Coordinates of C-alpha atoms in Angstrom, one line a residue:
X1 CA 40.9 -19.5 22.0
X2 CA 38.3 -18.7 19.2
X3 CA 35.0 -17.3 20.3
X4 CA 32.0 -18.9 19.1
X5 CA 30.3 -18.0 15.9
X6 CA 27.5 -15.2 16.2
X7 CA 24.1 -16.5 16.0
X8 CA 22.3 -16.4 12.6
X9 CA 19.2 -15.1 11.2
X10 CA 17.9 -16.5 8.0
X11 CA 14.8 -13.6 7.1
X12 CA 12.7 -15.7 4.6
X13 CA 10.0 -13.3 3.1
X14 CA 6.8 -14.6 3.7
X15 CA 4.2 -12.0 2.1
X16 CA 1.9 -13.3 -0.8
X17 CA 4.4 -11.9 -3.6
X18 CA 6.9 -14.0 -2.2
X19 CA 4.8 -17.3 -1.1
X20 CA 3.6 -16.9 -4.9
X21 CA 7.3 -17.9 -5.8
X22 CA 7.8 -20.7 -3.9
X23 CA 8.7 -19.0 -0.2
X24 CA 6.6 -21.3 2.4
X25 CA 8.5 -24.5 0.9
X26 CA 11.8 -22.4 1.0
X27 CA 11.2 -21.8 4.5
X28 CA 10.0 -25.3 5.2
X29 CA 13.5 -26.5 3.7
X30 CA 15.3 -24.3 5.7
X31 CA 14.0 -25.4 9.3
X32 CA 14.9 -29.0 8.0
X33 CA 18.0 -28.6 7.3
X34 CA 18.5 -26.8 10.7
X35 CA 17.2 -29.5 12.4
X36 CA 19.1 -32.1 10.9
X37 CA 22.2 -30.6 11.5
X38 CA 21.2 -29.9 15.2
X39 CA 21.9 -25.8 14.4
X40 CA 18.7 -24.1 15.6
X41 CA 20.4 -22.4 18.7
X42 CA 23.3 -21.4 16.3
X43 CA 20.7 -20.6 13.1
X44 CA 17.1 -18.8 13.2
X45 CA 14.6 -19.5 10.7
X46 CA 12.5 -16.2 10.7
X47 CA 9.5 -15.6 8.7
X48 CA 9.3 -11.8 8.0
X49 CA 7.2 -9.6 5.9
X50 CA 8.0 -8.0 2.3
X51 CA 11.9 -7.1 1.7
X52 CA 10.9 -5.0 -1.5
X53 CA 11.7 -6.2 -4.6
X54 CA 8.9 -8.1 -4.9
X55 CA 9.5 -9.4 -8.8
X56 CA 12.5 -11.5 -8.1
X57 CA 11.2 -13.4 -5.3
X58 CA 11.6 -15.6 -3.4
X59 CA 13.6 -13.1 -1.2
X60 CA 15.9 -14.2 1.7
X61 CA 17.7 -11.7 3.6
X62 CA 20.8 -13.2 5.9
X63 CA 22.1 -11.6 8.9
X64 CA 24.4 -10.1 10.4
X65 CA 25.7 -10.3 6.5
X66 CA 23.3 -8.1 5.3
X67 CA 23.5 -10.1 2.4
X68 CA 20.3 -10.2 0.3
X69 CA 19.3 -13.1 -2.0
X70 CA 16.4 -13.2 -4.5
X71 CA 14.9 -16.6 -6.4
X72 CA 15.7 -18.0 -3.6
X73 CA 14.3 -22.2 -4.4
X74 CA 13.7 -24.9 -1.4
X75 CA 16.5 -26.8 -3.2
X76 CA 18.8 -24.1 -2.6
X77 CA 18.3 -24.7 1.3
X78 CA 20.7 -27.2 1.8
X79 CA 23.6 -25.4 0.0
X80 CA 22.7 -22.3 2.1
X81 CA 23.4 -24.3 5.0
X82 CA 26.1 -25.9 4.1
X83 CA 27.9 -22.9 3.1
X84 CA 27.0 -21.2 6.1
X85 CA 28.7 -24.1 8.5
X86 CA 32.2 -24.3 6.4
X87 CA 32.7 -21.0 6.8
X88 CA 32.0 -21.2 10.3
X89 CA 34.8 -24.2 10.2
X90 CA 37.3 -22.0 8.3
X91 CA 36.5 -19.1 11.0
X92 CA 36.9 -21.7 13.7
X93 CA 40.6 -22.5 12.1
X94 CA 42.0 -18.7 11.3
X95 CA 39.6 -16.3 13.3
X96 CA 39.0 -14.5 10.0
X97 CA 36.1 -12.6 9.6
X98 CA 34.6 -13.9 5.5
X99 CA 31.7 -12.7 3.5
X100 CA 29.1 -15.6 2.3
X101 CA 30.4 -17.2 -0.4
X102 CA 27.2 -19.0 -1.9
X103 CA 24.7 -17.7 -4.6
X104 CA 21.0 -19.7 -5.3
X105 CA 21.0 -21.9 -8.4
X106 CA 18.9 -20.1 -10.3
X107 CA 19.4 -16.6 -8.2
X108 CA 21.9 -13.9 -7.1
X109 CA 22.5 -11.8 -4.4
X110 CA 21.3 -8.2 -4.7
X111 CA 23.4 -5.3 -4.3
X112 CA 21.8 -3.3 -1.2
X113 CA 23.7 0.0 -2.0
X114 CA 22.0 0.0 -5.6
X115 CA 18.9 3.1 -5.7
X116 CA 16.2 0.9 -5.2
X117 CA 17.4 0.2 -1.8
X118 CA 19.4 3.4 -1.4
X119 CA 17.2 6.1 -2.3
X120 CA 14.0 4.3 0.1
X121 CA 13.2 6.4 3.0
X122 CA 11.3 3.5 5.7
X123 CA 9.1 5.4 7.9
X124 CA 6.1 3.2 7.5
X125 CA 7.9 0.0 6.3
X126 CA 11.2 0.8 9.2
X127 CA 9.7 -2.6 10.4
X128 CA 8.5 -4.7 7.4
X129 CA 11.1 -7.6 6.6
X130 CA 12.3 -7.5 9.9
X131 CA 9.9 -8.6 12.4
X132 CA 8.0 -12.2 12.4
X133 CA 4.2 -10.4 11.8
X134 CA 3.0 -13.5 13.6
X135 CA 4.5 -13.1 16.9
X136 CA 3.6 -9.7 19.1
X137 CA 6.7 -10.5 21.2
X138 CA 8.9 -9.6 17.7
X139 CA 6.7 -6.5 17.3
X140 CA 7.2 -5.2 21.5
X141 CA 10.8 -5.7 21.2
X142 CA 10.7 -3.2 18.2
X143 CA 8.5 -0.7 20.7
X144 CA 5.0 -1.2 19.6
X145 CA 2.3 0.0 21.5
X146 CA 4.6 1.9 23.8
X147 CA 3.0 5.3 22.2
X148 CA 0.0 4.1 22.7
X149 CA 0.7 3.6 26.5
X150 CA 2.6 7.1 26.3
X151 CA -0.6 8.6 25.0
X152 CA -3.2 7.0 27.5
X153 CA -0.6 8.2 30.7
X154 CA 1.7 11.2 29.8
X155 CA -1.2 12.9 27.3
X156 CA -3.9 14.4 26.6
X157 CA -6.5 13.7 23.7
X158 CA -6.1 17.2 22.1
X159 CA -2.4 16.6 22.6
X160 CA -2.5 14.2 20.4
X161 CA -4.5 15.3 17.7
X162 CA -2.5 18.4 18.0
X163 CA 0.4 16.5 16.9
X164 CA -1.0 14.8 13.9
X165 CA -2.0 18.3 12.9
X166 CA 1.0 19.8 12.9
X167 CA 2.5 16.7 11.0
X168 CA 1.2 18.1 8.2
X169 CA -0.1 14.2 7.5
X170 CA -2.4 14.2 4.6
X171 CA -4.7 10.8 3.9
X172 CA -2.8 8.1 1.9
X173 CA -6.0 6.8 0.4
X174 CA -6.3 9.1 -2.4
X175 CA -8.1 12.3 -1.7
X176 CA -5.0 14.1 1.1
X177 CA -7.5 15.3 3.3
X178 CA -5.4 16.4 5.9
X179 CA -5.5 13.9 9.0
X180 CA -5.4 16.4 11.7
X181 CA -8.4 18.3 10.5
X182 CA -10.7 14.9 10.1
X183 CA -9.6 13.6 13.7
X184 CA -10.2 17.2 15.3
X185 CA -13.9 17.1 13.7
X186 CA -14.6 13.5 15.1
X187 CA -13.2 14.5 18.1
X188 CA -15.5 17.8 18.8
X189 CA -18.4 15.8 17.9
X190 CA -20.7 14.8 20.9
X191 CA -21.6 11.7 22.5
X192 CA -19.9 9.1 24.2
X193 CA -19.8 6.5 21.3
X194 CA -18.1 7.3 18.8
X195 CA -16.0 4.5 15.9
X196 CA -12.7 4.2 14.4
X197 CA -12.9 2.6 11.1
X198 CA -9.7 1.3 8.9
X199 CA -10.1 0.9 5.0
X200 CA -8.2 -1.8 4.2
X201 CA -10.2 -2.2 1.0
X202 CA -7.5 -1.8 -1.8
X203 CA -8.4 -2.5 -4.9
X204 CA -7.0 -0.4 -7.3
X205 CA -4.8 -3.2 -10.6
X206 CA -1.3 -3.1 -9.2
X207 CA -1.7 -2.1 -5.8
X208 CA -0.7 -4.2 -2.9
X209 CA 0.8 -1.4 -0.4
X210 CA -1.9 -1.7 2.6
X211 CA -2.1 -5.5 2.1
X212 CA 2.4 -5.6 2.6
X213 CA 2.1 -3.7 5.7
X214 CA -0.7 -5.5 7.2
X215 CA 1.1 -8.8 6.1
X216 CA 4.3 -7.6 7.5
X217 CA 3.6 -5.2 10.3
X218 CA -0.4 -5.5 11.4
X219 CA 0.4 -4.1 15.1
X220 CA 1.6 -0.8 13.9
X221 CA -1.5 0.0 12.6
X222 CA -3.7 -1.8 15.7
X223 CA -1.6 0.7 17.4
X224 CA -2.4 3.6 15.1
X225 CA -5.9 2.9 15.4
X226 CA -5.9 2.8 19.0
X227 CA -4.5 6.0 19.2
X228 CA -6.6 7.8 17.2
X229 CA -9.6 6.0 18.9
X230 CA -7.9 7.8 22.4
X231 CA -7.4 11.0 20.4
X232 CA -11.3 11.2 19.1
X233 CA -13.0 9.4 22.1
X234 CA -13.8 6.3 19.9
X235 CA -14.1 2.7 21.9
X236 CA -14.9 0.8 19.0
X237 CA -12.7 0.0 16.2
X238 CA -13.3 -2.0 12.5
X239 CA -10.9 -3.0 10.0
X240 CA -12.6 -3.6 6.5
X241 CA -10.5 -5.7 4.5
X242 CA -11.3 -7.4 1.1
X243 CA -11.6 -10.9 1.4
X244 CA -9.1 -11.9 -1.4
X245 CA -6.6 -10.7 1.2
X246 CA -6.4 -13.8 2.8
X247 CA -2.6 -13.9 4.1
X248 CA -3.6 -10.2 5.8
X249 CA -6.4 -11.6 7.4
X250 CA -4.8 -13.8 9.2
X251 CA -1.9 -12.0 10.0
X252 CA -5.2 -9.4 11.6
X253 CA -6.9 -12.4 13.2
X254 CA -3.8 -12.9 15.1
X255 CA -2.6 -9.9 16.0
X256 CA -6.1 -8.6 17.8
X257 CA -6.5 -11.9 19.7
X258 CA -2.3 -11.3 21.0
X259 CA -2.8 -8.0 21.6
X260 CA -6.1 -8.4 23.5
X261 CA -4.4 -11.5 25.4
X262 CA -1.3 -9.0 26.5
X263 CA -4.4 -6.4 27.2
X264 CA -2.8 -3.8 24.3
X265 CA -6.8 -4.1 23.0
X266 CA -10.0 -4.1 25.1
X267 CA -11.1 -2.9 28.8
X268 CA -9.1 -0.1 30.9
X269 CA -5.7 0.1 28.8
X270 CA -2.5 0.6 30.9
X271 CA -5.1 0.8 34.2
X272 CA -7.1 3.7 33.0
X273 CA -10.7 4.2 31.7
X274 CA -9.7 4.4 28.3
X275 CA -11.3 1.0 26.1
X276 CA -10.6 0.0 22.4
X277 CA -11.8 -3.2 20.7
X278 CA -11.5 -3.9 17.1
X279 CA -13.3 -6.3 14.8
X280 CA -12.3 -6.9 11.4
X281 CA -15.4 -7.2 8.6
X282 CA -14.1 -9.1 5.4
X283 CA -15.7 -7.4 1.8
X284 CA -16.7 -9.4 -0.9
X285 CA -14.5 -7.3 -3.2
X286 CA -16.6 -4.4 -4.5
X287 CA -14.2 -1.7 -5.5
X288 CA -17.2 0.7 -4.6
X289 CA -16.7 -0.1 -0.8
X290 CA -13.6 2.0 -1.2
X291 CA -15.7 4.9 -0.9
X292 CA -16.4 6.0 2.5
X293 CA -20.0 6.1 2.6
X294 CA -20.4 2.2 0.9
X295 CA -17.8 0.9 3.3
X296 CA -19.8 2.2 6.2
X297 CA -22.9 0.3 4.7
X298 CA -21.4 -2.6 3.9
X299 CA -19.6 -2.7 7.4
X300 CA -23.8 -2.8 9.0
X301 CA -24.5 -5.2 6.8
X302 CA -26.3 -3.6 3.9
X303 CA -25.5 -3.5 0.3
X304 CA -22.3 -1.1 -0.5
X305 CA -23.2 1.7 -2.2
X306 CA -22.7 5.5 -1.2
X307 CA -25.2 8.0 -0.3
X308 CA -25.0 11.6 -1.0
X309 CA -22.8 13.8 1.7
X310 CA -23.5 15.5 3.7
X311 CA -23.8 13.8 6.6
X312 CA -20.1 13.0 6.6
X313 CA -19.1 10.1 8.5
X314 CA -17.5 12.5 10.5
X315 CA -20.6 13.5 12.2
X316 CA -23.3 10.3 11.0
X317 CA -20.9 7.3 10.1
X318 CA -21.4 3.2 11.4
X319 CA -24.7 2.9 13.3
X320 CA -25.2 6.6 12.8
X321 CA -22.3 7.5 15.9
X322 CA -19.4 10.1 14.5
X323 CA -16.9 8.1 12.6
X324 CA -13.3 8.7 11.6
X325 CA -12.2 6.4 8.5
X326 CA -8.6 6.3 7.7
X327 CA -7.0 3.9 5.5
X328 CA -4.2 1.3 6.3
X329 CA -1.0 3.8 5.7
X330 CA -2.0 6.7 7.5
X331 CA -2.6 4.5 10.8
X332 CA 1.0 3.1 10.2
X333 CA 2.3 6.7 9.8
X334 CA 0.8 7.9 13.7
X335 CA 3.7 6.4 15.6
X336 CA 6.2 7.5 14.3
X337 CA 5.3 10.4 14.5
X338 CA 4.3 10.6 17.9
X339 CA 7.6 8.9 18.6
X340 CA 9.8 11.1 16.5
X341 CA 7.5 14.8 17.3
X342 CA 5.2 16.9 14.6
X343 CA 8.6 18.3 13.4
X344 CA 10.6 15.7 12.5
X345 CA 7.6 14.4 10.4
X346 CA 7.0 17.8 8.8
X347 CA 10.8 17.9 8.0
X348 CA 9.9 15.6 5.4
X349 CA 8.6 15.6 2.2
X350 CA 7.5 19.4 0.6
X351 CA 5.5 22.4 2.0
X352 CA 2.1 20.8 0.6
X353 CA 2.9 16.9 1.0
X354 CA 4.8 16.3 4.4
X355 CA 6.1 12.4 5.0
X356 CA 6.9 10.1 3.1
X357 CA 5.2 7.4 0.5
X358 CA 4.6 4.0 0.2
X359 CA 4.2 2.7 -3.6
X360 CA 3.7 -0.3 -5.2
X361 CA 6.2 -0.2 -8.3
X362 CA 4.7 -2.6 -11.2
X363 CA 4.5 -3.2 -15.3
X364 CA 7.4 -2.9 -17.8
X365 CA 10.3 -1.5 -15.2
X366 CA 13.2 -3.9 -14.4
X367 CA 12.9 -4.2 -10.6
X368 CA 9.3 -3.9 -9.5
X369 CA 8.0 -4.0 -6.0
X370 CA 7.4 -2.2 -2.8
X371 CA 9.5 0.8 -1.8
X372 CA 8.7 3.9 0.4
X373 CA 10.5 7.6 -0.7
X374 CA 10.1 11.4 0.5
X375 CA 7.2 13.1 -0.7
X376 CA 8.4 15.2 -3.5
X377 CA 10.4 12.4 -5.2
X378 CA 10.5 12.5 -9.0
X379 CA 8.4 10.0 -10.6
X380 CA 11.9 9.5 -12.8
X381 CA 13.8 8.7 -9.4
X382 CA 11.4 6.6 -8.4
X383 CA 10.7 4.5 -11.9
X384 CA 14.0 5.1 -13.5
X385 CA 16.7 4.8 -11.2
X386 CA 15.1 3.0 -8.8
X387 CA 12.9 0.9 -11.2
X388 CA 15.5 0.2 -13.2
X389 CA 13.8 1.8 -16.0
X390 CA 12.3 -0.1 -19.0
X391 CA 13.5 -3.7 -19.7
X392 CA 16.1 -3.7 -22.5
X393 CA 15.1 -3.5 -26.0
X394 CA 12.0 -0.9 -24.7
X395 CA 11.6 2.4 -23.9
X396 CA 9.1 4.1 -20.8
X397 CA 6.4 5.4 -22.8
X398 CA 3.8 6.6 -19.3
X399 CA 3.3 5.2 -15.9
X400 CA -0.4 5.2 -14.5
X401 CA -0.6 6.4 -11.0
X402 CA -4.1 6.1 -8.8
X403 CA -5.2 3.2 -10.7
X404 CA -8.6 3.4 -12.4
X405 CA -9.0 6.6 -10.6
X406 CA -5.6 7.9 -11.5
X407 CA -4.3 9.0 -15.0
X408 CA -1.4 8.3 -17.8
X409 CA 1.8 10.5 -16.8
X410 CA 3.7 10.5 -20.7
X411 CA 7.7 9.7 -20.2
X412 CA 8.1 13.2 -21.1
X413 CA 7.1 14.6 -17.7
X414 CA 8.9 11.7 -15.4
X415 CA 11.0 15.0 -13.7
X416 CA 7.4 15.5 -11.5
X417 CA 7.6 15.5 -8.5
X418 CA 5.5 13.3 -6.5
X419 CA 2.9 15.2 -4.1
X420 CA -1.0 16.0 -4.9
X421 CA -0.7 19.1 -6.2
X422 CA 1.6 18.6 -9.3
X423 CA 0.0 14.7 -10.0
X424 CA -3.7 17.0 -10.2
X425 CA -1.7 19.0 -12.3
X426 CA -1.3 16.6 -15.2
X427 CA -4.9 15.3 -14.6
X428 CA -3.8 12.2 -12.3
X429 CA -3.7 11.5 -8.8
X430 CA -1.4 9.6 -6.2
X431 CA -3.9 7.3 -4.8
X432 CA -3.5 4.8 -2.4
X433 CA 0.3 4.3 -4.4
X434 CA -0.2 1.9 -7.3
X435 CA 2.4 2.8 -10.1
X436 CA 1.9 0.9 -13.2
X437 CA 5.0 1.6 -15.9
X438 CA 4.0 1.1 -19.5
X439 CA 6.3 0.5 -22.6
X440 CA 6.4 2.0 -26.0
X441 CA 4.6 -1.4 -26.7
X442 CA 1.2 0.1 -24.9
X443 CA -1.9 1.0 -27.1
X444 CA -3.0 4.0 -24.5
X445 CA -6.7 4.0 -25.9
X446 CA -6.8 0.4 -25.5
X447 CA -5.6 0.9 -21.7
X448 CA -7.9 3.7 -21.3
X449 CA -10.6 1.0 -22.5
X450 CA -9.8 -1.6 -19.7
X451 CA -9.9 1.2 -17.2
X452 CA -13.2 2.3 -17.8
X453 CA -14.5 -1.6 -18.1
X454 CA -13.0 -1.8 -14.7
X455 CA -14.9 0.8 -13.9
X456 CA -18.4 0.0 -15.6
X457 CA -18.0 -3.5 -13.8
X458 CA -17.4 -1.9 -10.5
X459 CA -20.3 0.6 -10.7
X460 CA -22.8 0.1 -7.7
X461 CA -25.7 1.5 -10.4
X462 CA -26.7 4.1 -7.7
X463 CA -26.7 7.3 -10.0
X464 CA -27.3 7.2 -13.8
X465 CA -24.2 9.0 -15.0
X466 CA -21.8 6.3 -13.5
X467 CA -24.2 3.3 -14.0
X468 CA -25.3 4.5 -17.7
X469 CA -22.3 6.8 -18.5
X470 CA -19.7 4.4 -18.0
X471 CA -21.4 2.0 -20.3
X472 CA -21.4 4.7 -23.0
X473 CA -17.5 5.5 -22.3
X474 CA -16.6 2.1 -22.8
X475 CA -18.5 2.0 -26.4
X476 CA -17.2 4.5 -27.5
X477 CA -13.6 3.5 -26.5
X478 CA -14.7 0.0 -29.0
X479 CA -15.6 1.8 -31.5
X480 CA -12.2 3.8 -31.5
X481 CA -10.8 0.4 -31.4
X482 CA -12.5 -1.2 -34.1
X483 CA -11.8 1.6 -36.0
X484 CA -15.4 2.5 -36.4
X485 CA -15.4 6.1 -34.8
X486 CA -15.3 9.1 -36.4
X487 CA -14.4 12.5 -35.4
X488 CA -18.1 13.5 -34.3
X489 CA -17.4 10.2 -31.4
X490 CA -14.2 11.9 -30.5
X491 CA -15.8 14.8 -29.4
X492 CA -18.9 12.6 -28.0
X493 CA -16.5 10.7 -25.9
X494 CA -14.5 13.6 -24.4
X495 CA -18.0 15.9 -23.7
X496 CA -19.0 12.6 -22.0
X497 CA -16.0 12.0 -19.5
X498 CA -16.4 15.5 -18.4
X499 CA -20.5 15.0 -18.1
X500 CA -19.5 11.7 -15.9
X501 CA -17.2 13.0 -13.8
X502 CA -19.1 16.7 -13.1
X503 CA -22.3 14.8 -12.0
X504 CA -21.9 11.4 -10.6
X505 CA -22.4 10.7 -7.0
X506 CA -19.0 9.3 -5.5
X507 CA -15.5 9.2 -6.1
X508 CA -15.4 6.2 -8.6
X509 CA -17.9 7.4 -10.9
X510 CA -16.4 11.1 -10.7
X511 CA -13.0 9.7 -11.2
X512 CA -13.7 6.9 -13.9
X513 CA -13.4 9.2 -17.0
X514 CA -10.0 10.6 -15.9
X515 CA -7.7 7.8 -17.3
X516 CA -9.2 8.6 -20.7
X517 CA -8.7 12.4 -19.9
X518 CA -5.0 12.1 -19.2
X519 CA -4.6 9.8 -22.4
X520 CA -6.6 12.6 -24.5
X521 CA -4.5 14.8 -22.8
X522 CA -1.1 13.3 -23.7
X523 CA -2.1 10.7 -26.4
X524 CA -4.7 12.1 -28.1
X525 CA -2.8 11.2 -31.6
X526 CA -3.6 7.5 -31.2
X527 CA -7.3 8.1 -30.6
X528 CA -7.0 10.4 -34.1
X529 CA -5.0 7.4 -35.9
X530 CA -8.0 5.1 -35.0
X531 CA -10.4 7.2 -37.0
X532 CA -12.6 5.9 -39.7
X533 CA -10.8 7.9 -43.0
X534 CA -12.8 10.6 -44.4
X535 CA -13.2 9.1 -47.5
X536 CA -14.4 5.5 -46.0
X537 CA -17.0 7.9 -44.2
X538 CA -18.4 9.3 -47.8
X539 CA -18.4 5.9 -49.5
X540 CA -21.1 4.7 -46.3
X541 CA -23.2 7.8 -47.0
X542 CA -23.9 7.4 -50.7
X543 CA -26.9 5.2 -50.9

C-alpha cells in the first residue's frame, strides 16, 4: 500500500523587493488554487521573509524539494498546482520518488549549489525565508526568546556582557565600535533607569539589510534587545525606524503586541524582577537621525540634529538616563551567540573583524540582493562570483561600499578582503552593508557629485563646514562637470574635502567628502579630463 504524500510547503517571499514584483497577488493565487482543489491540509501557503536574490523576484521556494523559483507571476499559480498534484498521482501509481517538473512562464528555477547561495554563511539571516514574520508561534518553534529566558534564570548580567565581549562583535552600523565595550560602559553606569535604543534608521542609496531582517525575522532582534536591556540594567526599550519602512513596521507593531501577549515583553519576565517594554518611534526620514546623538533628539521629540560629544549616550542618552544604541544587525547577532558560546562566534571571520556580514548586493552585477558571508570575504567573492559579476557586454569598473559615507573601491583592488581595517585602508568604509557595483559605463565624478548632493540635502545645518562646505563641494563637482574648472578648482576641491571632514561636527558631515576622496584617489584622471584646456583659459584672460 502507498503511503500518503508528505505535506507541502509553498515559501512565497513576502519582503518589499519581492511584493514590488508582484508577490502579495502570487500568494493570493496560490491560497486559491489550494482552496479550490480542497489541498490545504496536503499544501501550506507560507508567507516568509527575503530568500536573497532579491532582483529576480518574485521568489518562491518549495519544500521538501528545495527547489527555488524566481519571477514567480500569480498566473503561474495554477500550473504550480497542478503540477504538484500529477506528480503526486504518478507517485501514488509507482511509489517513485520525482523531482518538480514545472518552471514559471516567464521564470526559472535557480540553482541552489551556484556561489551566491553556496558561499553565504546565515548567522543573522539562519531564519529569514523560512519563518512566517507574522506569526510568533513560527519564530518559538525556531527557539526564539529561549536565550532570553536562559539569560534572565541560568545568568548573570556581567555573564552576559562577558560573552558579547569575548565575541569579538564589533557594531554593524558603520563605525565597529566593539559591542562588548559599549554594553560594559552602560552597564557600570548608575541609576536604576537606564534605555536600550535600536537604529533602525537606514538610509544609506542601496541599502535595505536592517529593513530584510526586521521584515523577515523582527523577534530575533526584540530578543537581542531584551537581552542586552538584562545585560545593562535597561527597562525601557525604542526602536527608531524610518517611516518609508512601512512593511517593517508592521512586521514591529506585530511582533511587540505577540510577544507582550505571550509575556516575552513587559512586567517580571520568566517570574523574575527583570522588565522590558519597547516602543517603536517612526522618523520622518532624515538621514542625519542616523547619528546617534540626532536619533536620541528626534526619539524626545525635538528636531534631529547632533550635539557635540561628550556626553556620550553612554552616560547622558534619551531623557538624559545612560543609553546603549545599537543598530538592527548587531541585536540579531546576540543570540546566536549566546546560543552557539563567545568561541564559536570568534571562530569566525579574521583577528580584527569576528562574525559574519550582512550586505545588500546592488547596481550593474548580474544577481543582486541580500546575502550574509565571513568577515574577511573578498569584495571579488562576494561581487564576482557570487554577484555574477558585470552584466555581459560590461566590465566592473568600482563598487561603492558605506554609501554616501563610504568610498569608490576601483576593480583593481576587488581581492580586499572585507573587514574595517583594510576598507579604511583604501579610504572607504563597510557601513551598515550597502554595496553598489558600477560598470565601465560610470562617470566617477559625476557619482561623486550625487553623493555629495545627497549629502548637502541631508545636512541638519548645525555646524558651518557641513551646512556651507558641502554646498561648496557640490559646486565645485558642477563646474568639473560643465567643464568649467580649472586646475586651481582641483586643488580647491580636494583642500576642501579634507577641511570638511577634519572639522564638522558628526559623522555625516565628517564623512561626506570621502566618496570624492576615494574617486580622487583612484580616478583622479577623469576629474583631469574635465579641465578647462590651458589654452581656452588664456583666450578668457585677454581682455
Amino acid at each position: 500500500m502507498t503511503a500518503s504524500p508528505a505535506p507541502l510547503c509553498l515559501r512565497c517571499c513576502t519582503s518589499a523587493g519581492c511584493l514590488a514584483s508582484g508577490a502579495a497577488e502570487l500568494r493570493q493565487s496560490l491560497q486559491r488554487a489550494v482552496s479550490c482543489l480542497e489541498l490545504a491540509d496536503r499544501i501550506e501557503i507560507r508567507g516568509v521573509g527575503c530568500l536573497g536574490p532579491c532582483s529576480q523576484g518574485a521568489l518562491l521556494a518549495v519544500d521538501p524539494d528545495g527547489a527555488l523559483f524566481a519571477g514567480v507571476r500569480a498566473e503561474d499559480a495554477t500550473g504550480l498546482i497542478a503540477a504538484l498534484v500529477r506528480r503526486w498521482e504518478l507517485e501514488a501509481i509507482d511509489g517513485q520518488r520525482r523531482p518538480l517538473a514545472w518552471t514559471p512562464g516567464r521564470g526559472e528555477q535557480l540553482d541552489t549549489s551556484q556561489p551566491f547561495f553556496a558561499r553565504q554563511r546565515r548567522v543573522v539571516l539562519e531564519n529569514c525565508g523560512l519563518i512566517d514574520p507574522e506569526r510568533i508561534e513560527a519564530a518559538i518553534e525556531r527557539g526564539a526568546y529561549d536565550q532570553l529566558r536562559r539569560a534572565v534564570q541560568e545568568l548573570t548580567p556581567m555573564q552576559v556582557v562577558e560573552t558579547i565581549y569575548r565575541s569579538g562583535l564589533r557594531g554593524r552600523g558603520g563605525a565597529g565600535y566593539p559591542t562588548g565595550l559599549k554594553w560594559s560602559t552602560v552597564a557600570k553606569m548608575p541609576g536604576d533607569h537606564k534605555v536600550v535604543v535600536c537604529n533602525a534608521d537606514e538610509g544609506d542609496p542601496g541599502a535595505f539589510m536592517d529593513r530584510s531582517v526586521l521584515e523577515g525575522d523582527p523577534h530575533r532582534v526584540l530578543e537581542g534587545m531584551a537581552i542586552a536591556a538584562f545585560a545593562v540594567g535597561a527597562s525601557r526599550g525604542f526602536i527608531y525606524i524610518r517611516a518609508e519602512y512601512a512593511l517593517a513596521i508592521g512586521n514591529l507593531r506585530r511582533a511587540i503586541d505577540q510577544a507582550q501577549r505571550h509575556r516575552l515583553l513587559g512586567q517580571r519576565l520568566f517570574d523574575s524582577s527583570f522588565e522590558f517594554t519597547v516602543e517603536l518611534r517612526v522618523g520622518a526620514g532624515a538621514y542625519v537621525c542616523g547619528e546617534e546623538t540626532a536619533l536620541i533628539h528626534s526619539i524626545e521629540g525635538k528636531r534631529g540634529s547632533p550635539r557635540p560629544r561628550p556626553p556620550y549616550p553612554a552616560e547622558q542618552g534619551v531623557g538624559g538616563l545612560p543609553t546603549l544604541i545599537n543598530n538592527v544587525e548587531t541585536f540579531a547577532n546576540v543570540v546566536p551567540i549566546l546560543r552557539e558560546g563567545s568561541d564559536w562566534y570568534a571562530a569566525i571571520g579574521t583577528s580584527s573583524s569576528k562574525g559574519t556580514k550582512v550586505f545588500s548586493l546592488t547596481g550593474n552585477v548580474r544577481c543582486g540582493g541580500l546575502l550574509e558571508v565571513s568577515m574577511g570575504t573578498s569584495l571579488a567573492t562576494i561581487v564576482q562570483e557570487m554577484g555574477g559579476g558585470a552584466p555581459e557586454g560590461s566590465t566592473i569598473k568600482a563598487v561603492q561600499t558605506g554609501g554616501p559615507s563610504g568610498g569608490c573601491v576601483p576593480a583593481s583592488e576587488l581581492n580586499t578582503a572585507v573587514d574595517y581595517a583594510s576598507l579604511q585602508e583604501l579610504g572607504t568604509i563597510m557601513g551598515s552593508g550597502g554595496m553598489v557595483v558600477m560598470d565601465h559605463s560610470t562617470n566617477m565624478v559625476a557619482l561623486a557629485a550625487f553623493f555629495m548632493e545627497f549629502c548637502r540635502d541631508e545636512s541638519c545645518g548645525k555646524c558651518v563646514p557641513c551646512r556651507a562646505g558641502t554646498v561648496q563641494l557640490h559646486g565645485l563637482l558642477q563646474k568639473h562637470l560643465a567643464g568649467d574648472a580649472t586646475a586651481a578648482d582641483l586643488a580647491q576641491l580636494e583642500a576642501l574635502c579634507h577641511m570638511v571632514k577634519d572639522t564638522s561636527l558628526c559623522g555625516l558631515g565628517q564623512s561626506a567628502p570621502k566618496p570624492v576622496l576615494s574617486t580622487l584617489r583612484f580616478f583622479r584622471e577623469e576629474y583631469v579630463a574635465l579641465l578647462k584646456p590651458v589654452a581656452a583659459r588664456a583666450t578668457e584672460a585677454v581682455p
